[in-house]
PDB file of C-alpha atoms in Angstrom:
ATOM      1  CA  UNK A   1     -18.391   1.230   1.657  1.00  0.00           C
ATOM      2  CA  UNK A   2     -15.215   2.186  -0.184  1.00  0.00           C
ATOM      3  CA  UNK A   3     -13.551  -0.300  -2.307  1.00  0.00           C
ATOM      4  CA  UNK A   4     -11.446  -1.435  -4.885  1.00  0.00           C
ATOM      5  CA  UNK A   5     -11.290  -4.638  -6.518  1.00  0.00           C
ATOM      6  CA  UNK A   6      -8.424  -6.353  -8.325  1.00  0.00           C
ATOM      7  CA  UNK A   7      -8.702  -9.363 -10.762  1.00  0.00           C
ATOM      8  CA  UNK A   8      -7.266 -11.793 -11.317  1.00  0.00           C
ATOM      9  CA  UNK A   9      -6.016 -12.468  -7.700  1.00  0.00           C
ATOM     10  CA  UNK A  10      -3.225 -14.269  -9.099  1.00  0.00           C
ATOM     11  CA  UNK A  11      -2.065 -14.914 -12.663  1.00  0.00           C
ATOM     12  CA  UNK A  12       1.116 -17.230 -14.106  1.00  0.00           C
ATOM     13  CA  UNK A  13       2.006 -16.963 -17.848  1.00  0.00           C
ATOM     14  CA  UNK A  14       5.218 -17.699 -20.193  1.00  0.00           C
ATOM     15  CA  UNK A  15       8.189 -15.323 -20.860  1.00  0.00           C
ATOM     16  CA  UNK A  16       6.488 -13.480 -23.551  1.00  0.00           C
ATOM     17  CA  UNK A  17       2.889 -13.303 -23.115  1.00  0.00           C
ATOM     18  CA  UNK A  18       1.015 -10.268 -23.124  1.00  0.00           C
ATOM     19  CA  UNK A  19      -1.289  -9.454 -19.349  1.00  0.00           C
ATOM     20  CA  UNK A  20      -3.937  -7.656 -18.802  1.00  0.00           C
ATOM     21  CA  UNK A  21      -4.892  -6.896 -15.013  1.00  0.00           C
ATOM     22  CA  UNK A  22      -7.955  -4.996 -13.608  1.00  0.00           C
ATOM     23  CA  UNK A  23      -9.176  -2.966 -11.106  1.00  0.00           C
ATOM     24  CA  UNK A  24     -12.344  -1.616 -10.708  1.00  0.00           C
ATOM     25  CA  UNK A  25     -13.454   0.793  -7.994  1.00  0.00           C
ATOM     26  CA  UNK A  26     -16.463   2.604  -6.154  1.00  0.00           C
ATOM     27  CA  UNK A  27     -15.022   5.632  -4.196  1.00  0.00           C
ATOM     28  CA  UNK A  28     -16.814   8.843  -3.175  1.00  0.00           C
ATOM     29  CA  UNK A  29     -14.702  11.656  -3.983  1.00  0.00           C
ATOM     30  CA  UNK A  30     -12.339  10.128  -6.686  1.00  0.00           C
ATOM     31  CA  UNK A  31      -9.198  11.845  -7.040  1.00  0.00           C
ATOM     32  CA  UNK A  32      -6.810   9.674  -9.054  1.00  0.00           C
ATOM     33  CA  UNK A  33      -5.769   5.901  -9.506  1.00  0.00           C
ATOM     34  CA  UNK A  34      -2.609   4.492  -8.955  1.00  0.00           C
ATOM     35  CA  UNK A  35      -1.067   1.275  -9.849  1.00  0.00           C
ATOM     36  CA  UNK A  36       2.237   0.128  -7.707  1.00  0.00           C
ATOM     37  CA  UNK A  37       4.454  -2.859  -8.325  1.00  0.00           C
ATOM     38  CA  UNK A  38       5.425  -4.744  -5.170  1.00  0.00           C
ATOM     39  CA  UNK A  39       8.442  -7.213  -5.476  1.00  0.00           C
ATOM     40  CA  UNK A  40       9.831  -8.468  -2.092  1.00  0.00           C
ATOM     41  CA  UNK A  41       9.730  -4.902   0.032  1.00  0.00           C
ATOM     42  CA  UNK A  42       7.684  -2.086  -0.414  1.00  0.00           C
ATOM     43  CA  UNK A  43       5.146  -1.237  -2.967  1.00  0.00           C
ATOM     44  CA  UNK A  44       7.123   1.016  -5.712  1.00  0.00           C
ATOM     45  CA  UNK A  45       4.747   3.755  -7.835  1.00  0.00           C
ATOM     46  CA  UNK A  46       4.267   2.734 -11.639  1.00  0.00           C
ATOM     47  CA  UNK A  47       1.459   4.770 -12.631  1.00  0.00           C
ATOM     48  CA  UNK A  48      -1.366   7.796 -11.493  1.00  0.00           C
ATOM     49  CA  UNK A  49      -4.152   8.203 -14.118  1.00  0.00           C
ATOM     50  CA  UNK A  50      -6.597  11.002 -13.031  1.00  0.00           C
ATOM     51  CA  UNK A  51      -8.070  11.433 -16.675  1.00  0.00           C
ATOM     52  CA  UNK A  52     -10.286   8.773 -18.690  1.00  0.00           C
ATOM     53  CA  UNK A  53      -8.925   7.690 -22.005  1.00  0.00           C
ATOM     54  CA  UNK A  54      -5.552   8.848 -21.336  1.00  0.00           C
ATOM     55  CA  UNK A  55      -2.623   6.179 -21.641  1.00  0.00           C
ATOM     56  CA  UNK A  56      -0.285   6.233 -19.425  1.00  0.00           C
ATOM     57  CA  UNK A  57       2.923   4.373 -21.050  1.00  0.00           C
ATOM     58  CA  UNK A  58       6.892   3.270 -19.533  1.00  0.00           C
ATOM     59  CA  UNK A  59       8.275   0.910 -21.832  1.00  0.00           C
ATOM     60  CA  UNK A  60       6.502  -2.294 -21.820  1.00  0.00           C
ATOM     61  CA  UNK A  61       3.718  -1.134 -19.176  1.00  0.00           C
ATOM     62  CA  UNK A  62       0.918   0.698 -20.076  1.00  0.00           C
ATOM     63  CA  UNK A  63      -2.225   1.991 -18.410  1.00  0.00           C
ATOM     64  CA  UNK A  64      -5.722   3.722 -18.890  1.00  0.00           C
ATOM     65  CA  UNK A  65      -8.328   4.608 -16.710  1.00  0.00           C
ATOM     66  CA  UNK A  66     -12.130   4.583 -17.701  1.00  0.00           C
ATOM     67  CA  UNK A  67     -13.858   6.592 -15.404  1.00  0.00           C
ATOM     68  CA  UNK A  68     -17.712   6.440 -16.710  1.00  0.00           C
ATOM     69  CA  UNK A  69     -17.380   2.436 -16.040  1.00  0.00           C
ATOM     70  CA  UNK A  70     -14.765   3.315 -12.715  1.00  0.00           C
ATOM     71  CA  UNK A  71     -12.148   0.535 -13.913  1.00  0.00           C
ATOM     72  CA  UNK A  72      -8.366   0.360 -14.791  1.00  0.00           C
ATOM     73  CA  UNK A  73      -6.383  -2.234 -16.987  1.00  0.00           C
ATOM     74  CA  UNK A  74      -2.475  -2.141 -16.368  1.00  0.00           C
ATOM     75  CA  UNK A  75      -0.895  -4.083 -19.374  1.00  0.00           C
ATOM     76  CA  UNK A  76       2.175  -5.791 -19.912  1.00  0.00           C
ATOM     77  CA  UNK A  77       3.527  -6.923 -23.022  1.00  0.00           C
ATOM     78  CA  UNK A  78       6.309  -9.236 -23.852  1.00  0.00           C
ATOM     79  CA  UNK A  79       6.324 -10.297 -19.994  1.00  0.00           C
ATOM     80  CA  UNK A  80       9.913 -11.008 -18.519  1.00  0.00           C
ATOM     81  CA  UNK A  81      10.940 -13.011 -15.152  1.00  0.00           C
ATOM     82  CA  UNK A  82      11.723  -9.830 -13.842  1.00  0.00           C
ATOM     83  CA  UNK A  83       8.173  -8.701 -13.631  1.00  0.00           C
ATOM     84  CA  UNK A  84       6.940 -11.297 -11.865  1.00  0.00           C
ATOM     85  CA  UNK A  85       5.551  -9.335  -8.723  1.00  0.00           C
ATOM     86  CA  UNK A  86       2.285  -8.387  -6.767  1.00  0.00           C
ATOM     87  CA  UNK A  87       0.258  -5.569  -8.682  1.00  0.00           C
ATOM     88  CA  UNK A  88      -0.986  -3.070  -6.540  1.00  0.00           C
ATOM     89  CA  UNK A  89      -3.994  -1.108  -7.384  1.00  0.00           C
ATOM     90  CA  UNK A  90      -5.281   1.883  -4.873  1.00  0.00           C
ATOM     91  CA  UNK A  91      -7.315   4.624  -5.233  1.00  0.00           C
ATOM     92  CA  UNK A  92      -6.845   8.161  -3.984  1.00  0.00           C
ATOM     93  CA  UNK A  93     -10.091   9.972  -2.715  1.00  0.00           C
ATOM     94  CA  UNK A  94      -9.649  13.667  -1.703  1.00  0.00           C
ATOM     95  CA  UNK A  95      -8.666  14.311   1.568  1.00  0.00           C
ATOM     96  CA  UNK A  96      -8.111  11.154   2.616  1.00  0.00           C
ATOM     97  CA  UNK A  97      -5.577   8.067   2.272  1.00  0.00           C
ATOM     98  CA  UNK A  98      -4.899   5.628  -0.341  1.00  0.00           C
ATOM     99  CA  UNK A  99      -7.646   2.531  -0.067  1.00  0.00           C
ATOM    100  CA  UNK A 100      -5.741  -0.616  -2.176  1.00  0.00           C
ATOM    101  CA  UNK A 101      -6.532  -3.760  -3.371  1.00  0.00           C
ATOM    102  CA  UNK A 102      -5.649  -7.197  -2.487  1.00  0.00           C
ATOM    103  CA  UNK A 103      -3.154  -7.349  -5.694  1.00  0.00           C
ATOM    104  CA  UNK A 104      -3.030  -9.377  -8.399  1.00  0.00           C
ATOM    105  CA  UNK A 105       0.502 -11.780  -8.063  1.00  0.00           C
ATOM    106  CA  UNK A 106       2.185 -12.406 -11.398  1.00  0.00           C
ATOM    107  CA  UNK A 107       4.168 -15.207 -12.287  1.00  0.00           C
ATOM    108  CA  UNK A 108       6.627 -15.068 -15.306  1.00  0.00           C
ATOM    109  CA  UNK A 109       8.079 -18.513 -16.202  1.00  0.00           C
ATOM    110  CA  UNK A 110      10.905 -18.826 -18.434  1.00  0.00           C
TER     111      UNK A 110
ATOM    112  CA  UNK B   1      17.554  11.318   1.201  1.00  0.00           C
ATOM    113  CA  UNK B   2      17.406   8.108   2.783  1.00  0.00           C
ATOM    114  CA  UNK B   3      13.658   7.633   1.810  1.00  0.00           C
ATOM    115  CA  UNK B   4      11.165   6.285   4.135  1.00  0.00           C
ATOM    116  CA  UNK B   5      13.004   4.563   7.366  1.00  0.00           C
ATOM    117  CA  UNK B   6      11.408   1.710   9.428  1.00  0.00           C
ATOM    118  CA  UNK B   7      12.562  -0.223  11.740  1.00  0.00           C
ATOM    119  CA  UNK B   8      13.177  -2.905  13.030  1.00  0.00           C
ATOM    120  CA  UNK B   9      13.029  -4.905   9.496  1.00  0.00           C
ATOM    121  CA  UNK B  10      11.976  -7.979  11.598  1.00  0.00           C
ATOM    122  CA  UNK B  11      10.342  -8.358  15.157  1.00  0.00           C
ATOM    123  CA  UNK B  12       9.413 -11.785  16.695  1.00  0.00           C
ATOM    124  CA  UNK B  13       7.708 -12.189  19.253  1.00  0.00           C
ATOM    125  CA  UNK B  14       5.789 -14.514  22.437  1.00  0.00           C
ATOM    126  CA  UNK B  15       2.263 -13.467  22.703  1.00  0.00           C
ATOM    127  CA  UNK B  16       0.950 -10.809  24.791  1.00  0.00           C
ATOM    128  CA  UNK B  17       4.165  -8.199  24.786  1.00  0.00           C
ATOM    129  CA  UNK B  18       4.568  -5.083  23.708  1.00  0.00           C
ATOM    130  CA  UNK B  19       5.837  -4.038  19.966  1.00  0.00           C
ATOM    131  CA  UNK B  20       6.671  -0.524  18.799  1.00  0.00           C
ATOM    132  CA  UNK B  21       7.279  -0.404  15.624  1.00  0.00           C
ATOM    133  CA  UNK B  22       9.521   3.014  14.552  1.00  0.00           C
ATOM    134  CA  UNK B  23       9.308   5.310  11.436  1.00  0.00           C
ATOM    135  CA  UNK B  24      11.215   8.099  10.283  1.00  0.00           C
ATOM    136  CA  UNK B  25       9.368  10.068   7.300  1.00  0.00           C
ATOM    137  CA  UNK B  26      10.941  11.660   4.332  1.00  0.00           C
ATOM    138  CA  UNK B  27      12.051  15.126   5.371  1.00  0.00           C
ATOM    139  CA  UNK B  28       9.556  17.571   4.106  1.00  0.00           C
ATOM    140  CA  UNK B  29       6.807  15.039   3.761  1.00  0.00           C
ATOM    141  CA  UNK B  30       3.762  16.376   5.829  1.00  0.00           C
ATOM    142  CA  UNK B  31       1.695  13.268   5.831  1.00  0.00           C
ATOM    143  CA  UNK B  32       2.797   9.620   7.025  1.00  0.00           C
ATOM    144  CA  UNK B  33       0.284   6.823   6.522  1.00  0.00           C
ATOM    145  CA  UNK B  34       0.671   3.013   8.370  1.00  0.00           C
ATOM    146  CA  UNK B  35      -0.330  -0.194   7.171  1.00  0.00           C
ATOM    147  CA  UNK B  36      -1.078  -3.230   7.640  1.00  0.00           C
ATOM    148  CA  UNK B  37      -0.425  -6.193   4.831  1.00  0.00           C
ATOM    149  CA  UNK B  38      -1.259  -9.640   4.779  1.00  0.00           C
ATOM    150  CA  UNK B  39      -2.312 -12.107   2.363  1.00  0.00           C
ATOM    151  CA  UNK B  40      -5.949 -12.658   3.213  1.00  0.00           C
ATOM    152  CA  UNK B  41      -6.649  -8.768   3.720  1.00  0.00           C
ATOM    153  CA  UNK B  42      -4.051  -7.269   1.318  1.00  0.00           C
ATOM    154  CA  UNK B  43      -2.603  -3.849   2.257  1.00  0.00           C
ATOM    155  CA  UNK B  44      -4.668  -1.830   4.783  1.00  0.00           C
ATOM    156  CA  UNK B  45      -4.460   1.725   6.359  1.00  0.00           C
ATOM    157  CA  UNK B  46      -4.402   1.571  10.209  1.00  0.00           C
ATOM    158  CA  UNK B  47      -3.931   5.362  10.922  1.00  0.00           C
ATOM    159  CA  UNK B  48      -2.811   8.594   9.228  1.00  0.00           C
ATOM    160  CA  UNK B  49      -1.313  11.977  10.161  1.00  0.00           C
ATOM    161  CA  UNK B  50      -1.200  15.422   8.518  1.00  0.00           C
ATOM    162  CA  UNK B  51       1.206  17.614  10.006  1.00  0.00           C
ATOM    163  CA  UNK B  52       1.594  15.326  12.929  1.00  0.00           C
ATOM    164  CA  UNK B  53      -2.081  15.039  13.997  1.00  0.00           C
ATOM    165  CA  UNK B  54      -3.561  11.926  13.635  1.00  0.00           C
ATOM    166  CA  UNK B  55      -6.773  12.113  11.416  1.00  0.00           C
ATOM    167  CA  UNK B  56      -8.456   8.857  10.718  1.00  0.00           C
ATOM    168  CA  UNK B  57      -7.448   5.886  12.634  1.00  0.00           C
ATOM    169  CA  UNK B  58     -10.591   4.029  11.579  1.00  0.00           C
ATOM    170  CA  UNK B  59      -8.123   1.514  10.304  1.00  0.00           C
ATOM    171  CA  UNK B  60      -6.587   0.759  14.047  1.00  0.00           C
ATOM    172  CA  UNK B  61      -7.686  -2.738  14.702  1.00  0.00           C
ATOM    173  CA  UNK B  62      -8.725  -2.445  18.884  1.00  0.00           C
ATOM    174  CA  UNK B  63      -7.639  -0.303  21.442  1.00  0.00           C
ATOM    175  CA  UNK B  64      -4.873  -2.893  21.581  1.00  0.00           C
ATOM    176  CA  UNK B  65      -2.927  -0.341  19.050  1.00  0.00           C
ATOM    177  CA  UNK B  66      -1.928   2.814  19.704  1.00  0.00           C
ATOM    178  CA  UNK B  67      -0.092   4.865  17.635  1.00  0.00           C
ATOM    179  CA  UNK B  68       2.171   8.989  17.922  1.00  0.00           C
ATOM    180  CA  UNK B  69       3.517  11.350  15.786  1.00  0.00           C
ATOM    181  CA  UNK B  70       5.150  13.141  18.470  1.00  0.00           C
ATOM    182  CA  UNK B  71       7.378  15.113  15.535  1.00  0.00           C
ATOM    183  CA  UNK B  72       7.717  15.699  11.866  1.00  0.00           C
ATOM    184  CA  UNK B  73       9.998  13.174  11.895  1.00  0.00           C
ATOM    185  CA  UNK B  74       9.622  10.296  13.976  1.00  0.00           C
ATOM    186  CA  UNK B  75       6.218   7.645  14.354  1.00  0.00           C
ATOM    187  CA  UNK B  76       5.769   4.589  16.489  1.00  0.00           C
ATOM    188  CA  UNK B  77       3.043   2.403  15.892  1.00  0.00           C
ATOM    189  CA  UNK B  78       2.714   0.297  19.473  1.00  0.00           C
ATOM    190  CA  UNK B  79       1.185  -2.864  19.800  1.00  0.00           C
ATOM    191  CA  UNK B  80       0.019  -4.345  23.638  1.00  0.00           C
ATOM    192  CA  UNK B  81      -0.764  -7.206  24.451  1.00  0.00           C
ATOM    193  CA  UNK B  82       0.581  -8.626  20.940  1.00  0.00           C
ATOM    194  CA  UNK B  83      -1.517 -11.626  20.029  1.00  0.00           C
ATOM    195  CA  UNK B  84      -0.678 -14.150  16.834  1.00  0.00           C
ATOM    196  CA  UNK B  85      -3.360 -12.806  14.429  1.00  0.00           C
ATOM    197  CA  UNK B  86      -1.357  -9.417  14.532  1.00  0.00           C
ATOM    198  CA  UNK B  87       1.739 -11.250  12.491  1.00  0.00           C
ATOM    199  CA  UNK B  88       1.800  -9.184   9.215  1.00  0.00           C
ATOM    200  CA  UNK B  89       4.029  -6.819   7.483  1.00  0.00           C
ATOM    201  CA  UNK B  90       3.842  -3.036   8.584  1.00  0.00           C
ATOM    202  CA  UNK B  91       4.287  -0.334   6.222  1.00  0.00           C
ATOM    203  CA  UNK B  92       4.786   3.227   6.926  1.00  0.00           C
ATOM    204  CA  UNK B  93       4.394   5.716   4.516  1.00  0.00           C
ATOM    205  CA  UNK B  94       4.829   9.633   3.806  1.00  0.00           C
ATOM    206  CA  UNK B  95       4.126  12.317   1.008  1.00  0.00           C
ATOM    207  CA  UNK B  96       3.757  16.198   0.732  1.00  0.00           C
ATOM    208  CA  UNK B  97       0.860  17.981  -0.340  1.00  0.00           C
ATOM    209  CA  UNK B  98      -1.104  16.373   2.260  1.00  0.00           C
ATOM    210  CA  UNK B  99      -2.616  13.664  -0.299  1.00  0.00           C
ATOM    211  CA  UNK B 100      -1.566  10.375  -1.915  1.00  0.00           C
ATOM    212  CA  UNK B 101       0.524  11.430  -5.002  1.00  0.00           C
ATOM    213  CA  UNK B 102       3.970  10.346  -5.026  1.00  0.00           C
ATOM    214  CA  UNK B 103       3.504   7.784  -1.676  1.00  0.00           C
ATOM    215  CA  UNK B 104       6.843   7.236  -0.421  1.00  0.00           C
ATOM    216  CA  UNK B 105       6.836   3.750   1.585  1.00  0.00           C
ATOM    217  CA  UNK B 106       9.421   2.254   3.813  1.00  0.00           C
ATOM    218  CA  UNK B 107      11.007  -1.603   3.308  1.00  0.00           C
ATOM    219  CA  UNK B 108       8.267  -2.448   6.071  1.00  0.00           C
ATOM    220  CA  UNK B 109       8.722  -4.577   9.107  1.00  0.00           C
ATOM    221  CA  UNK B 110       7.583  -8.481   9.404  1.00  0.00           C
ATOM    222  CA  UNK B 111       6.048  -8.812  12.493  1.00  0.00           C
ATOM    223  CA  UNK B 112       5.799 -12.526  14.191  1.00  0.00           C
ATOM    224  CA  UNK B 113       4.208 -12.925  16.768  1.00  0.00           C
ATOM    225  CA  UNK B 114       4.524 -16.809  18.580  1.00  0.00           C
TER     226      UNK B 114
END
């Protein structure tokens, strides 16, 4: 079966810290990863990495997909309040929809 | 554009009536995708259409949901008899190309159901 799996589930640090969240995946027919960032509403797109070893970067976020080991890490340095959120992780397979995670929910305390 | 309209934003509900749930794509968009999201299951895809034919409703819980494309821009995503375990947030989304880059999803709708 299809899956992708997200760790930590949940995760609270300090105003300043440095994250690290995963994903890894099994998928038939991978096509690309995506990462989303969900505050109250909908999910809104951050990142799609298609190619291993590849960074994806937007100011403080930054991304890379491995795809010999079929993980991601989505990092976040010098965390704010304002990225306190749910971290989506999905995976696109050709031809068919987006399959998600559960999310990992960050906490940024001041 | 507007981006991805759904509505209502909030439905409660007694047990056992009927919810439709509405959803107006982005223009252009040729594929619209509904899910489901709660905290013990995360998000998860009920149904999805390409060119307003339904291709994989795997997702669809029990013949208790039903859901139509009857246009390129309009979706409904029905629910009868409602029952409490179906209280979740909905999400409808759409994108071109007929894949997942560049999903486009709506502000979702909270379902209660009492």
């Amino acid at each position: 079966e299809d899956k992708v799996v997200q760790s930590p589930l949940s995760l609270v640090v300090h105003e300043g810290d440095t994250v690290t969240l995963n994903c890894s995946y099994e998928v038939t027919n991978f096509r690309s990863l995506l990462w989303y960032k969900q505050e109250k509403k909908a999910p809104t797109f951050l990142f799609m990495l298609t190619s291993s070893g590849i960074e994806k970067k937007s100011g403080r976020l930054s991304s890379i997909l491995d795809k010999k080991e079929l993980f991601s890490i989505l990092n976040i340095t010098a965390t704010q309040t304002g990225d306190s959120a749910i971290y989506l992780c999905a995976v696109d397979q050709a031809g068919t929809a987006l399959i998600f995670g559960k999310g990992t929910t960050l906490s940024v305390s001041s | 554009d507007a981006g991805v309209i759904q509505s209502p934003r909030h439905e409660v509900t007694e047990m056992g009536q009927e919810v439709t749930l509405r959803c107006k794509p982005i223009s252009g968009h040729n594929s619209l995708f509904w899910y489901r999201q709660t905290m013990m299951r995360g998000l998860e895809l009920l149904i999805y259409f390409n060119n307003n034919v339904p291709i994989d409703d795997s997702g669809m819980p029990e013949d208790r949901f039903s859901a139509k494309m009857p246009n390129a821009s309009f979706s409904t995503l029905k629910i009868q008899p409602s029952e409490p375990r179906d209280s979740a947030v909905y999400f409808c989304a759409s994108t071109s190309r007929g894949g997942a880059y560049g999903y486009t999803f709506g502000s979702g709708t909270r379902l209660t159901v009492v």
